[in-house]
Coordinates of C-alpha atoms in Angstrom, one line a residue:
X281 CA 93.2 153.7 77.3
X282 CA 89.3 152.6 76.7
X283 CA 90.6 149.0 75.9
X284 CA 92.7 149.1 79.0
X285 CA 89.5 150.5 81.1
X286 CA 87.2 147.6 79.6
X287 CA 89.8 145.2 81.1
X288 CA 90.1 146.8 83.8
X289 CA 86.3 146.5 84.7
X290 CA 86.0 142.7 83.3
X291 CA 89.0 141.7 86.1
X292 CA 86.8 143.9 88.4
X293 CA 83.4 142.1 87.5
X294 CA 84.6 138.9 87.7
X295 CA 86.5 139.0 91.1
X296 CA 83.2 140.1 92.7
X297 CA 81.0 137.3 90.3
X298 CA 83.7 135.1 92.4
X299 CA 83.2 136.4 95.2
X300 CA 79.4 136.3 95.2
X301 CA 79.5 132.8 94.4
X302 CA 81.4 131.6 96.9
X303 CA 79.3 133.5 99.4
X304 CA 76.2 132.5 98.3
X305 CA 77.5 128.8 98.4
X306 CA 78.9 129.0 101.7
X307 CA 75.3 130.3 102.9
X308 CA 73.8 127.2 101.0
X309 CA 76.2 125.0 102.4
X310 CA 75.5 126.1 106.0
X311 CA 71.8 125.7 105.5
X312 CA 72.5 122.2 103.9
X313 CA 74.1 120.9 107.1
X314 CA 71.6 123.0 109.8
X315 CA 68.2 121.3 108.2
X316 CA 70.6 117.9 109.3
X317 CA 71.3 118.8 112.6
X318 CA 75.1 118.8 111.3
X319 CA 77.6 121.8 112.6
X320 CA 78.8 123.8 110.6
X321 CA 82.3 125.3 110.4
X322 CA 82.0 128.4 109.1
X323 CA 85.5 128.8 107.5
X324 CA 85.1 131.5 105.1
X325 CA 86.1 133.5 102.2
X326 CA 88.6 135.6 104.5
X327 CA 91.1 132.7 104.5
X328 CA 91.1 132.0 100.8
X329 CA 91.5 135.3 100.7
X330 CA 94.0 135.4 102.8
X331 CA 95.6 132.6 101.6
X332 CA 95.8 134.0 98.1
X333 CA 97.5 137.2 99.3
X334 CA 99.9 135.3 100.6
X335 CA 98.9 135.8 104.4
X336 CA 97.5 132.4 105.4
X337 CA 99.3 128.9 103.9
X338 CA 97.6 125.4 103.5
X339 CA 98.8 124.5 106.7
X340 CA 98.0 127.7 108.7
X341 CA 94.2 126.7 107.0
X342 CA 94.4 123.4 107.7
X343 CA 95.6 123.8 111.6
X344 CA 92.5 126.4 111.6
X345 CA 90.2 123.8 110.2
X346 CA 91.0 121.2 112.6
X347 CA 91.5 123.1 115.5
X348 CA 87.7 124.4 115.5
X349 CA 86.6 120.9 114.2
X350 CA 88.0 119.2 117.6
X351 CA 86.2 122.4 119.8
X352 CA 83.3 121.9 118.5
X353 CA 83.6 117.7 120.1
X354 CA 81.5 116.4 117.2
X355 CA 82.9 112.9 115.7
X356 CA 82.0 115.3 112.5
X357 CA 81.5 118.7 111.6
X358 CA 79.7 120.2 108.0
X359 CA 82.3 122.2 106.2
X360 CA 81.7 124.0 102.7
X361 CA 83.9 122.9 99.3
X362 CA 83.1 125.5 96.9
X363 CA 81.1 123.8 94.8
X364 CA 79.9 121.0 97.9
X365 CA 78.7 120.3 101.2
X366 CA 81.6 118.2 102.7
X367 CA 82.2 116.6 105.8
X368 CA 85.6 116.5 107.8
X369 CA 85.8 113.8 110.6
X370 CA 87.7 114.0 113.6
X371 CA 86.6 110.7 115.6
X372 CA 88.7 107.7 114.9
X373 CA 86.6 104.9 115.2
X374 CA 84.6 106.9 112.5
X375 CA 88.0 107.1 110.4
X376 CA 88.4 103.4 110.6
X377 CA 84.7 102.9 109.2
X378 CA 85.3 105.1 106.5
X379 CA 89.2 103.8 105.5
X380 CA 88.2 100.0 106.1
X381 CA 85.1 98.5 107.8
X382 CA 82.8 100.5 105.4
X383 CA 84.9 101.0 102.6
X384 CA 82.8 100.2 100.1
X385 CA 80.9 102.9 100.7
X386 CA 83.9 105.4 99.7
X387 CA 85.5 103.3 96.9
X388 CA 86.8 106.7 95.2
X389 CA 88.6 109.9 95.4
X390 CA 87.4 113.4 94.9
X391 CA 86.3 113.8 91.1
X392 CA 88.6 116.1 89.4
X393 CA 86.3 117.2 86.0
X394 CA 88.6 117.4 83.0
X395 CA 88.3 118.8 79.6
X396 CA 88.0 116.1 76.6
X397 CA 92.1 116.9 76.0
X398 CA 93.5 115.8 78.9
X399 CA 93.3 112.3 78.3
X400 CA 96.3 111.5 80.6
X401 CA 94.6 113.1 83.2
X402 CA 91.5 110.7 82.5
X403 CA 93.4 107.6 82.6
X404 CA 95.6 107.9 86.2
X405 CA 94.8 106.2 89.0
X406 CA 93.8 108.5 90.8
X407 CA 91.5 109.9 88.1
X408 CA 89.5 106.5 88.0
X409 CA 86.5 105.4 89.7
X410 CA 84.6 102.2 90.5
X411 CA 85.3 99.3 88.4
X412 CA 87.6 101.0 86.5
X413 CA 90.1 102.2 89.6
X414 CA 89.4 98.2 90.2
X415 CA 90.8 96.8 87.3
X416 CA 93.5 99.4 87.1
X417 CA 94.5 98.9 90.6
X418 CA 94.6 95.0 90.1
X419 CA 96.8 94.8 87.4
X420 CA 99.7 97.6 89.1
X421 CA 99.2 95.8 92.4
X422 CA 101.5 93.4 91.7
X423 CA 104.4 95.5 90.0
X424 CA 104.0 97.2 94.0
X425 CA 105.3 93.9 95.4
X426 CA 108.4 93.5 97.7
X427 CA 109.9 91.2 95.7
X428 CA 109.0 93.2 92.7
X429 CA 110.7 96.7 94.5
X430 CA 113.4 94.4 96.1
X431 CA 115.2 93.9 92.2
X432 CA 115.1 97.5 91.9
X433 CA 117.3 98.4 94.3
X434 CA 120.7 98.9 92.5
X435 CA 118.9 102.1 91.1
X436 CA 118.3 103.4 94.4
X437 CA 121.2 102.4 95.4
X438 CA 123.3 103.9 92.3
X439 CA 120.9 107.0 92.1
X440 CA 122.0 107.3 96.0
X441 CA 126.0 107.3 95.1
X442 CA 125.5 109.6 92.5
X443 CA 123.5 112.3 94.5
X444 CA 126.2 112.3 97.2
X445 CA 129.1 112.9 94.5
X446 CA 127.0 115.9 93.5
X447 CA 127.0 116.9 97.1
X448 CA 130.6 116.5 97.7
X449 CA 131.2 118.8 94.3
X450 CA 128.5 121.2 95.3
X451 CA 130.3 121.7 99.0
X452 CA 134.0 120.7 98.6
X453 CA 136.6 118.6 100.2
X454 CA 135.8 121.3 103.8
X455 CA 132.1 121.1 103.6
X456 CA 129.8 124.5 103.0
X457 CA 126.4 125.6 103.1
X458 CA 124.3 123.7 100.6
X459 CA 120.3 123.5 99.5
X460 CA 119.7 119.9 99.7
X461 CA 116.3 120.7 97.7
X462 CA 118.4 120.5 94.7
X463 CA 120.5 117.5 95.2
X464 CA 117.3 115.4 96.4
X465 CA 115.3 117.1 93.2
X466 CA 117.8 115.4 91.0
X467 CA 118.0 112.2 93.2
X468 CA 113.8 112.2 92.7
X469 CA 114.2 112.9 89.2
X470 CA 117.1 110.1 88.5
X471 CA 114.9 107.3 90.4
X472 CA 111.2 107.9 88.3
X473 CA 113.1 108.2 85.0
X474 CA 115.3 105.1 86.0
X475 CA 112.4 103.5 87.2
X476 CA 109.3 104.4 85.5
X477 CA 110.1 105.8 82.4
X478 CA 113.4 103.4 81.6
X479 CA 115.6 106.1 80.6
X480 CA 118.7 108.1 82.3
X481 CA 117.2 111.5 83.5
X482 CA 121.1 113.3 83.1
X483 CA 120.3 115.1 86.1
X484 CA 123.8 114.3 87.9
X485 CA 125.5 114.8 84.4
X486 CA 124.5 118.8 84.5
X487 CA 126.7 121.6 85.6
X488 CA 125.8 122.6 89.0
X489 CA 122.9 124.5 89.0
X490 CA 121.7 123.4 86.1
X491 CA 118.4 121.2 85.3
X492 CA 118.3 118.1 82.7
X493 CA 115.5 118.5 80.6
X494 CA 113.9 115.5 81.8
X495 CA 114.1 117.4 85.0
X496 CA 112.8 120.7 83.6
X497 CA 109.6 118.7 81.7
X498 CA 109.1 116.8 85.4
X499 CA 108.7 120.1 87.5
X500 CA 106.7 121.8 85.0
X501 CA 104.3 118.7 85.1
X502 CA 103.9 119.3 88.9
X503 CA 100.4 120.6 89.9
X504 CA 100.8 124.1 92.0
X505 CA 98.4 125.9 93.8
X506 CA 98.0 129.1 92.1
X507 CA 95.7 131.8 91.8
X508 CA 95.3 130.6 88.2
X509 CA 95.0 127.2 88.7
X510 CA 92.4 127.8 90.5
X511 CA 89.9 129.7 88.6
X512 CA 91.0 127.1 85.7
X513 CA 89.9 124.4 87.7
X514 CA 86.7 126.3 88.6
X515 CA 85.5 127.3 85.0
X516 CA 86.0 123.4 84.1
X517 CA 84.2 122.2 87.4
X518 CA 81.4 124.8 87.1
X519 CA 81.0 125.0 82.9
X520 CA 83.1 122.1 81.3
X521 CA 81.3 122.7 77.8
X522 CA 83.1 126.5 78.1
X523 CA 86.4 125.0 79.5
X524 CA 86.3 122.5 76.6
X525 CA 85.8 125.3 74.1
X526 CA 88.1 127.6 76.0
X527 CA 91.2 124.1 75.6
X528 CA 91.5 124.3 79.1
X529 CA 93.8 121.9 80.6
X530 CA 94.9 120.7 84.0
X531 CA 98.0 119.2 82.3
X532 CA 100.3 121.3 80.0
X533 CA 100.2 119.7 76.7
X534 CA 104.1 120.1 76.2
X535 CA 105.0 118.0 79.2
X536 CA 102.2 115.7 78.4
X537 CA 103.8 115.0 74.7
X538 CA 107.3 115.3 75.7
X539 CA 106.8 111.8 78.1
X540 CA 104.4 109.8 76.1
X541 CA 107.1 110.2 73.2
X542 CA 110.1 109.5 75.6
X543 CA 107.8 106.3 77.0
X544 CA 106.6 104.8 74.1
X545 CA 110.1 105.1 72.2
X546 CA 111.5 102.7 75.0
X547 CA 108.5 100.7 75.0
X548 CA 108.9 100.1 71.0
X549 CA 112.3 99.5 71.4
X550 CA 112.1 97.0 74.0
X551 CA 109.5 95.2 71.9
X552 CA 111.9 95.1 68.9
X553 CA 114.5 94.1 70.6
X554 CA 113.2 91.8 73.5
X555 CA 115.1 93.6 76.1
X556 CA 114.1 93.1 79.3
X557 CA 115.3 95.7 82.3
X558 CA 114.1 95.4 85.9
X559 CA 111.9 98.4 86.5
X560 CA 108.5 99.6 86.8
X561 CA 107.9 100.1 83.0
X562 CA 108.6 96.9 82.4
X563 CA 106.6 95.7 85.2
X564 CA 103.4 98.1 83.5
X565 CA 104.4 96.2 79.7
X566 CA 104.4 92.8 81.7
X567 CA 101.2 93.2 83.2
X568 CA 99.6 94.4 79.9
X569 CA 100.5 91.5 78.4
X570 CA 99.1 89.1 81.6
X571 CA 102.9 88.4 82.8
X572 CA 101.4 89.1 86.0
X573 CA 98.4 87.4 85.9
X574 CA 99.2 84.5 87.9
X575 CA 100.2 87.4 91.0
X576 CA 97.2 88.9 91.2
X577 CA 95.7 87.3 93.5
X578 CA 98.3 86.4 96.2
X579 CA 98.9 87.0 99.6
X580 CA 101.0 90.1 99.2
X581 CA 99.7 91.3 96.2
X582 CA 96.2 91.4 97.9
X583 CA 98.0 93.0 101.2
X584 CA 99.1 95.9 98.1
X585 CA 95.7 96.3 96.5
X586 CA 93.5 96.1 100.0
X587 CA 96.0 98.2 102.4
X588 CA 95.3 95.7 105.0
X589 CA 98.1 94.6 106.3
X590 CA 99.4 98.0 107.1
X591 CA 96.3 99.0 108.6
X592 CA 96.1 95.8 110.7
X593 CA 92.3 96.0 111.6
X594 CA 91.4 92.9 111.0
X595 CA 87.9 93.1 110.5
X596 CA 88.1 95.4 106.9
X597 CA 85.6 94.9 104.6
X598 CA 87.2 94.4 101.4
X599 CA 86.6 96.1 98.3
X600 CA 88.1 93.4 96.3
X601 CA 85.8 90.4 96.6
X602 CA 87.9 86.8 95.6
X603 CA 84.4 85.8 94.0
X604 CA 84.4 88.8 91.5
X605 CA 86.0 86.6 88.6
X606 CA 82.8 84.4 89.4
X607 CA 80.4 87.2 89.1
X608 CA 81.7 88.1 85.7
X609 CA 83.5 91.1 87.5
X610 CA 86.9 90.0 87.8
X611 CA 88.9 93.4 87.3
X612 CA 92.0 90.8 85.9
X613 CA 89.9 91.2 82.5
X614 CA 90.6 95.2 82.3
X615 CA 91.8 96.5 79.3
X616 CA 95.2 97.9 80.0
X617 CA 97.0 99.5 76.4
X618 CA 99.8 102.0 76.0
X619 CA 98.0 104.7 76.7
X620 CA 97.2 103.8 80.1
X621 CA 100.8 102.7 80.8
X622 CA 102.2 105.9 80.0
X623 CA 99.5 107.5 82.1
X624 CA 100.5 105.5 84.7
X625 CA 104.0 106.9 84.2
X626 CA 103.2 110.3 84.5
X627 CA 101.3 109.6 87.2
X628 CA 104.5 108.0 88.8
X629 CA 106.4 111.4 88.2
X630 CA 103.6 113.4 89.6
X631 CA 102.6 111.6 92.8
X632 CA 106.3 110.6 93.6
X633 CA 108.5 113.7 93.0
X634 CA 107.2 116.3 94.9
X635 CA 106.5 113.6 98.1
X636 CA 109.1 112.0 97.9
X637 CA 111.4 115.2 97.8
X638 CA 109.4 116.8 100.7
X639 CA 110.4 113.5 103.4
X640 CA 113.7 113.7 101.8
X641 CA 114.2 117.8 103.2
X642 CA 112.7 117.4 106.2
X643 CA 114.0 114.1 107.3
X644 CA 117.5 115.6 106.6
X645 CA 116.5 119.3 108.3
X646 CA 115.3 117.8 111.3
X647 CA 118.4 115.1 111.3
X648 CA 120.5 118.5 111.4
X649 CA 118.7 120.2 114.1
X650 CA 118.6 117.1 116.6
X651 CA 122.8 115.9 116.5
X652 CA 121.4 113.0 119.4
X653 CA 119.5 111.4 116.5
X654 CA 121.6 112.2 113.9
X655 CA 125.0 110.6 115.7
X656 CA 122.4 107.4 116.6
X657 CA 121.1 107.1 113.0
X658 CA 125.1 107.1 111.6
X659 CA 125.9 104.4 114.2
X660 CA 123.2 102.3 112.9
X661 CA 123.8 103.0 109.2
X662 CA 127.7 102.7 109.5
X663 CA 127.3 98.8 111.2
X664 CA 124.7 98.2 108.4
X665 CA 127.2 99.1 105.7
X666 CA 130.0 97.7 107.6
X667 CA 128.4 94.5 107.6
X668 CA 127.8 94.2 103.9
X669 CA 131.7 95.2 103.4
X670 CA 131.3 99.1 102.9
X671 CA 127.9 99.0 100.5
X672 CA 124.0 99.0 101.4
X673 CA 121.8 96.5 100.3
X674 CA 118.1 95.7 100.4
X675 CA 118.1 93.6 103.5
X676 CA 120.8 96.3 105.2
X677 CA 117.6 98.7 104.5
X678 CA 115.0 96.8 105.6
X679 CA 116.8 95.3 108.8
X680 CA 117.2 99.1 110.0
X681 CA 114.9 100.3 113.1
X682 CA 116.3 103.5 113.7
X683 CA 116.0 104.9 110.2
X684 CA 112.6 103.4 110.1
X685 CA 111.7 105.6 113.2
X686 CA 113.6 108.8 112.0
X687 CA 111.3 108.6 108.1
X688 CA 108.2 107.6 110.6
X689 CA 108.6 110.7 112.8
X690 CA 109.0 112.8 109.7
X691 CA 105.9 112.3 108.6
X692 CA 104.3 112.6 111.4
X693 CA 105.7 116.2 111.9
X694 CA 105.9 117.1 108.1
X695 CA 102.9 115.0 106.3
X696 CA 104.0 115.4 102.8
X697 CA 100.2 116.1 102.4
X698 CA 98.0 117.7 104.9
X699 CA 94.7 115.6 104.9
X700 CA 93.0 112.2 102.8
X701 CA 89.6 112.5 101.1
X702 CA 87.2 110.1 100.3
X703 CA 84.1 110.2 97.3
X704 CA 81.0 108.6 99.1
X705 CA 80.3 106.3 96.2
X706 CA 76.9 105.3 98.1
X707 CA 74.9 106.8 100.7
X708 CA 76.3 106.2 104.2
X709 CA 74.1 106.3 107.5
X710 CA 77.3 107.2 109.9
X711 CA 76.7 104.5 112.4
X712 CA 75.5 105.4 116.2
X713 CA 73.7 108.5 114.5
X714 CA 70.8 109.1 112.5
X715 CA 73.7 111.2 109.4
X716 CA 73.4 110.4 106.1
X717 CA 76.2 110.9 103.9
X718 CA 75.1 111.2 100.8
X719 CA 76.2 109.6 97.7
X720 CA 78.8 112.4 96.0
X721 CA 79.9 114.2 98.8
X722 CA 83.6 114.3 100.0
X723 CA 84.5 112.5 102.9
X724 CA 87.8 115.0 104.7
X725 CA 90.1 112.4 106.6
X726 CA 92.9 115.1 108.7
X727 CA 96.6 113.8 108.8
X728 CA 98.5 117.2 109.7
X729 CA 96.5 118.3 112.3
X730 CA 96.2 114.9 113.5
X731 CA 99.5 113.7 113.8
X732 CA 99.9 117.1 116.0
X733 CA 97.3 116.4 118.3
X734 CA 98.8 116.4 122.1
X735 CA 95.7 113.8 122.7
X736 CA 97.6 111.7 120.4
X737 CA 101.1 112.4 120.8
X738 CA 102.6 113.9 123.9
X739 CA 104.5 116.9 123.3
X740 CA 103.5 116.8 119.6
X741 CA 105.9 119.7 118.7
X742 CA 108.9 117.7 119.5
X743 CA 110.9 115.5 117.0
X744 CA 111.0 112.2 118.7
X745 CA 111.8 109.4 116.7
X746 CA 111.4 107.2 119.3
X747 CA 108.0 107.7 118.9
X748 CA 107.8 104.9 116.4
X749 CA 110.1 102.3 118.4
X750 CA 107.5 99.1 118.1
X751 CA 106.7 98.8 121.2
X752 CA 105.7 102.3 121.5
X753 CA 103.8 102.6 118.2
X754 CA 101.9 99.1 119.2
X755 CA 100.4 101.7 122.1
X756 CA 98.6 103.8 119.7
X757 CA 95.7 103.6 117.6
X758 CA 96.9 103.2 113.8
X759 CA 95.2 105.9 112.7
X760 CA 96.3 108.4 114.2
X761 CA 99.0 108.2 111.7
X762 CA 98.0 108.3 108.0
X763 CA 100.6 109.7 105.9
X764 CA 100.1 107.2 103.1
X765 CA 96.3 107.0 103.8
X766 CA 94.7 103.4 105.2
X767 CA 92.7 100.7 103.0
X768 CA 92.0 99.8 99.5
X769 CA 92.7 103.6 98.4
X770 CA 95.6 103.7 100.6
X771 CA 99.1 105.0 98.6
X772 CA 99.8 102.0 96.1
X773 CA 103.5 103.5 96.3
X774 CA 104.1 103.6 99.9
X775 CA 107.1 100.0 99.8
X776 CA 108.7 101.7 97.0
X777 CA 108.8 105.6 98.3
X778 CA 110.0 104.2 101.5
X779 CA 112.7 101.8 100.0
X780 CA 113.5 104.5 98.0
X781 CA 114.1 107.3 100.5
X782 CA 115.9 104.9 103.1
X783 CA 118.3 104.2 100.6
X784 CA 119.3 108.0 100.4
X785 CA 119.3 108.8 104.0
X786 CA 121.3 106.1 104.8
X787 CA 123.8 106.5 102.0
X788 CA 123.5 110.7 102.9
X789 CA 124.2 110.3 106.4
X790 CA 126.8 107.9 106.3
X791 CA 129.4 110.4 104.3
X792 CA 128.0 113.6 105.0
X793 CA 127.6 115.5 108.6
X794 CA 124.3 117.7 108.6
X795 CA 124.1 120.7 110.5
X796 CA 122.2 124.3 110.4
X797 CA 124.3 126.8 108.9
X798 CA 123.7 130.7 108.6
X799 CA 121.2 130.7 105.7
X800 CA 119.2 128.0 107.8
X801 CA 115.4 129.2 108.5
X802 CA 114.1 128.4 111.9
X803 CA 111.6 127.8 111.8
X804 CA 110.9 126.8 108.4
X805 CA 108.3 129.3 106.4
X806 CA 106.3 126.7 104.1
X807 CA 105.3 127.5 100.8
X808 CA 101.6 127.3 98.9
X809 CA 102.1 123.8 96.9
X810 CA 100.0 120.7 97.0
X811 CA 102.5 119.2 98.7
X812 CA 104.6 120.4 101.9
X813 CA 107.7 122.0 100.9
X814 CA 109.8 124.9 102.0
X815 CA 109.3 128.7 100.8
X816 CA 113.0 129.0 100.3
X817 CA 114.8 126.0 100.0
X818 CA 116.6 124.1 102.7
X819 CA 120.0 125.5 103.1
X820 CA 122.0 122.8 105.7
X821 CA 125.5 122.9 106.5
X822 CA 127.0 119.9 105.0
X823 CA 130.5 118.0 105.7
X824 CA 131.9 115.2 104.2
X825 CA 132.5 112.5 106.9
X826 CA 136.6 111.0 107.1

């Protein structure tokens, strides 16, 4: 009973050394922004509270956040991080600065400290900064192509055929009630393991209900935002030298293992045998050995590494100068060994299962809620597959405007994630004021609150996929839609995770009828992950088509 007591009062002692220092930085924050003539948004420790208890999710925060940003009608408000002053921006022009014109300025994401052991972790993309992120970013650019994503396409396509089998098993010849969460899981699953890791995931091989282990390793892998992760990410932020000691992680080791041994036995055995597939691995052990380094520099590969064609500004300052080779700079000569492919990998897995899972669910949720766009979507995916004799092909995918707009309008109602954040890399005098942003602070960049703006978007809580129609989009700013993020730190995956989630839809919609059934939620309660995903699963009413 004493031992239990002792606990008892260590739990106790640390919740309130918590909870003092997130007062006392919030007070420190506020006075941080006042002596610069900043507002201040005072969101406090009620909401992560709140949010912890299970009373407030990201979103409800997030809709909070924005929503008193706007009222305040600063382009910029002062908000506190925890452990930072931070700055969210609400003005647009300001967002274009920030993304493109003055880019250089925020060449980096938000520093995630590590411990020495996850060296995975250290190596990602997203991890690296500066010239590193650079040279890393240059050398998967061009694996990112069209061309490159276009010869990948039998796996979405095959991964597709497969994942509507399951379907038809999972809901008979009559049609049921199904939870589409699972089928597009394993669809997810099928495409990264086909795709980045070179091997057959087995998830469509499984008794129903049942998880590969692929599958099982690639959801344990997936960051959630827990109580616990939370504090572990805290001790290694605030006292790394403790979090080192302590072997905290913020990658499981056994997942870690389990795909660096799966990656590097099909990277040996490639080399032994000089097989060649057409996949993203292969793409990664091409470029490592400067297969790729005639590509680097062309139009589209530049239009991959800078974001600027999608963000069609014109006047971006580039982050990737065409003089750096002749500054002794050139990111080409970046070292690039095994480790950092299977990083890359992982990274793959990470960043594209849980997004691409969450357009997946609500693409097909709001499909079964709105029958007018769901019966216009079929007729355009049934004369695509007519036309190519019953089957869907790249060009069938690419040449659809409908689906485009359906995907689009997804997520701009369901953002996969809620905002973007920027690292200023240098200070930043925020031009037509006398604000300096200084060098270390994160940059907040909205995308759900945005995208559900009325001053945006008339009747914003309406599923209109004729939002996006091209003549309708050309009427907006771009960046009021930013799902994949604008500039050189846009998404580096956005071609492929769109390729590869119109090639479900399509192939879903085309045999199957989507429609609420009885265990449907409306409205949809969200759950606490990184990413936007339902609490409960998506339970649609599914039936095969004649």
């Amino acid at each position: 009973m004493a031992i239990l007591a002792i606990i008892g009062l260590l739990i106790v002692l640390l919740v309130a050394l918590i909870v003092f220092f997130v007062i006392y930085q919030q007070k420190q924050h506020s006075k941080y922004f006042h002596a610069r003539n900043v507002t201040f948004l005072d969101i406090g420790l009620s909401y992560t509270i709140k949010f912890f208890m299970g009373k407030l999710t990201l979103i409800d925060i997030e809709k909070i956040q924005y929503e008193k940003a706007t009222e305040t009608g600063k382009k910029f408000v002062g908000i506190s991080e925890l452990t930072s002053p931070s700055y969210y921006i609400t003005d647009l022009e300001l967002m274009k600065h920030i993304y493109v014109k003055d880019s250089d300025h925020f060449v980096d994401r938000r520093s995630i400290t590590t411990s020495t052991s996850d060296i995975l972790f250290k190596k990602m993309l997203i991890s690296l900064e500066g010239e590193q992120w650079k040279g890393m970013r240059s050398k998967l650019s061009p694996t990112f192509t069209t061309g490159k994503i276009r010869k990948m396409f039998d796996i979405f396509d095959k991964s597709s055929q497969n994942m509507c089998n399951y379907v038809r098993k999972r809901v008979g010849s009559d049609g049921g009630e199904f939870d589409i969460c699972e089928a597009y899981s394993k669809y997810a699953m099928d495409v990264i393991a086909s795709c980045a890791f070179g091997i057959d995931s087995k998830s469509f091989d499984c008794e129903p209900g049942v998880s590969s282990e692929f599958e099982e390793m690639g959801k344990k892998i997936q960051l959630k935002v827990t109580l616990s992760l939370a504090l572990k990410l805290l001790v290694v932020q605030v006292a790394p030298k403790l979090a080192n000691m302590m072997g905290l992680q913020a990658i499981d080791t056994g997942p870690q293992d389990y795909f660096k041994k799966v990656i590097t036995g099909v990277m040996k055995r490639r080399r032994d045998t000089g097989e060649r597939h057409n996949d993203f691995l292969q793409l990664m052990m091409d470029a490592q050995q400067g297969l790729l380094k005639s590509e680097e520099n062309s139009k589209e590969t530049m239009e991959v590494m800078t974001g600027s064609k999608e963000d069609n500004t014109g006047n971006s300052k580039q982050v990737f100068s065409p003089n750096d080779e002749a500054d002794g700079e050139s990111p080409t000569k970046f070292t690039f060994d095994d480790d950092d492919i299977v990083a890359n990998a992982v990274l793959f897995l990470m960043a594209g299962y849980d997004t691409t899972q969450s357009l997946l669910i609500f693409a097909a949720y709001m499909l079964a809620l709105d029958q007018d766009a769901q019966e216009r979507l079929l007729e355009e995916v049934k004369s695509t597959f007519d036309a190519n004799g019953g089957s869907l092909t790249y060009d069938g995918v690419i040449g659809m405007t409908y689906l485009d707009c359906v995907l689009n309008e997804t997520l701009r109602y369901y953002p996969p994630a809620l905002r973007n954040e920027r690292l200023c890399t240098k200070d930043y005098k925020i031009p037509g004021t006398d604000t300096i942003i200084e060098k270390g602070l994160i940059v907040g960049l909205p995308i759900y609150g945005m995208q559900r703006d009325k001053q945006y978007y008339e009747n914003p809580e309406k599923f209109d996929p004729e939002r996006f129609l091209p003549e309708r989009k050309a009427e907006r700013n771009p960046f009021t839609f930013a799902p994949f993020g604008h500039g050189p730190r846009n998404c580096i995956g956005m071609r492929f995770a769109l390729i590869e989630v119109k090639a479900v839809i399509a192939t879903l919609v085309y045999n199957f009828k989507l429609e609420p059934g009885t265990n449907t939620e409306i409205p949809v309660k969200m759950s606490n992950s990184s990413t936007l995903k339902p609490e409960n699963g998506m339970w649609l009413k599914i039936s095969p088509r004649s």
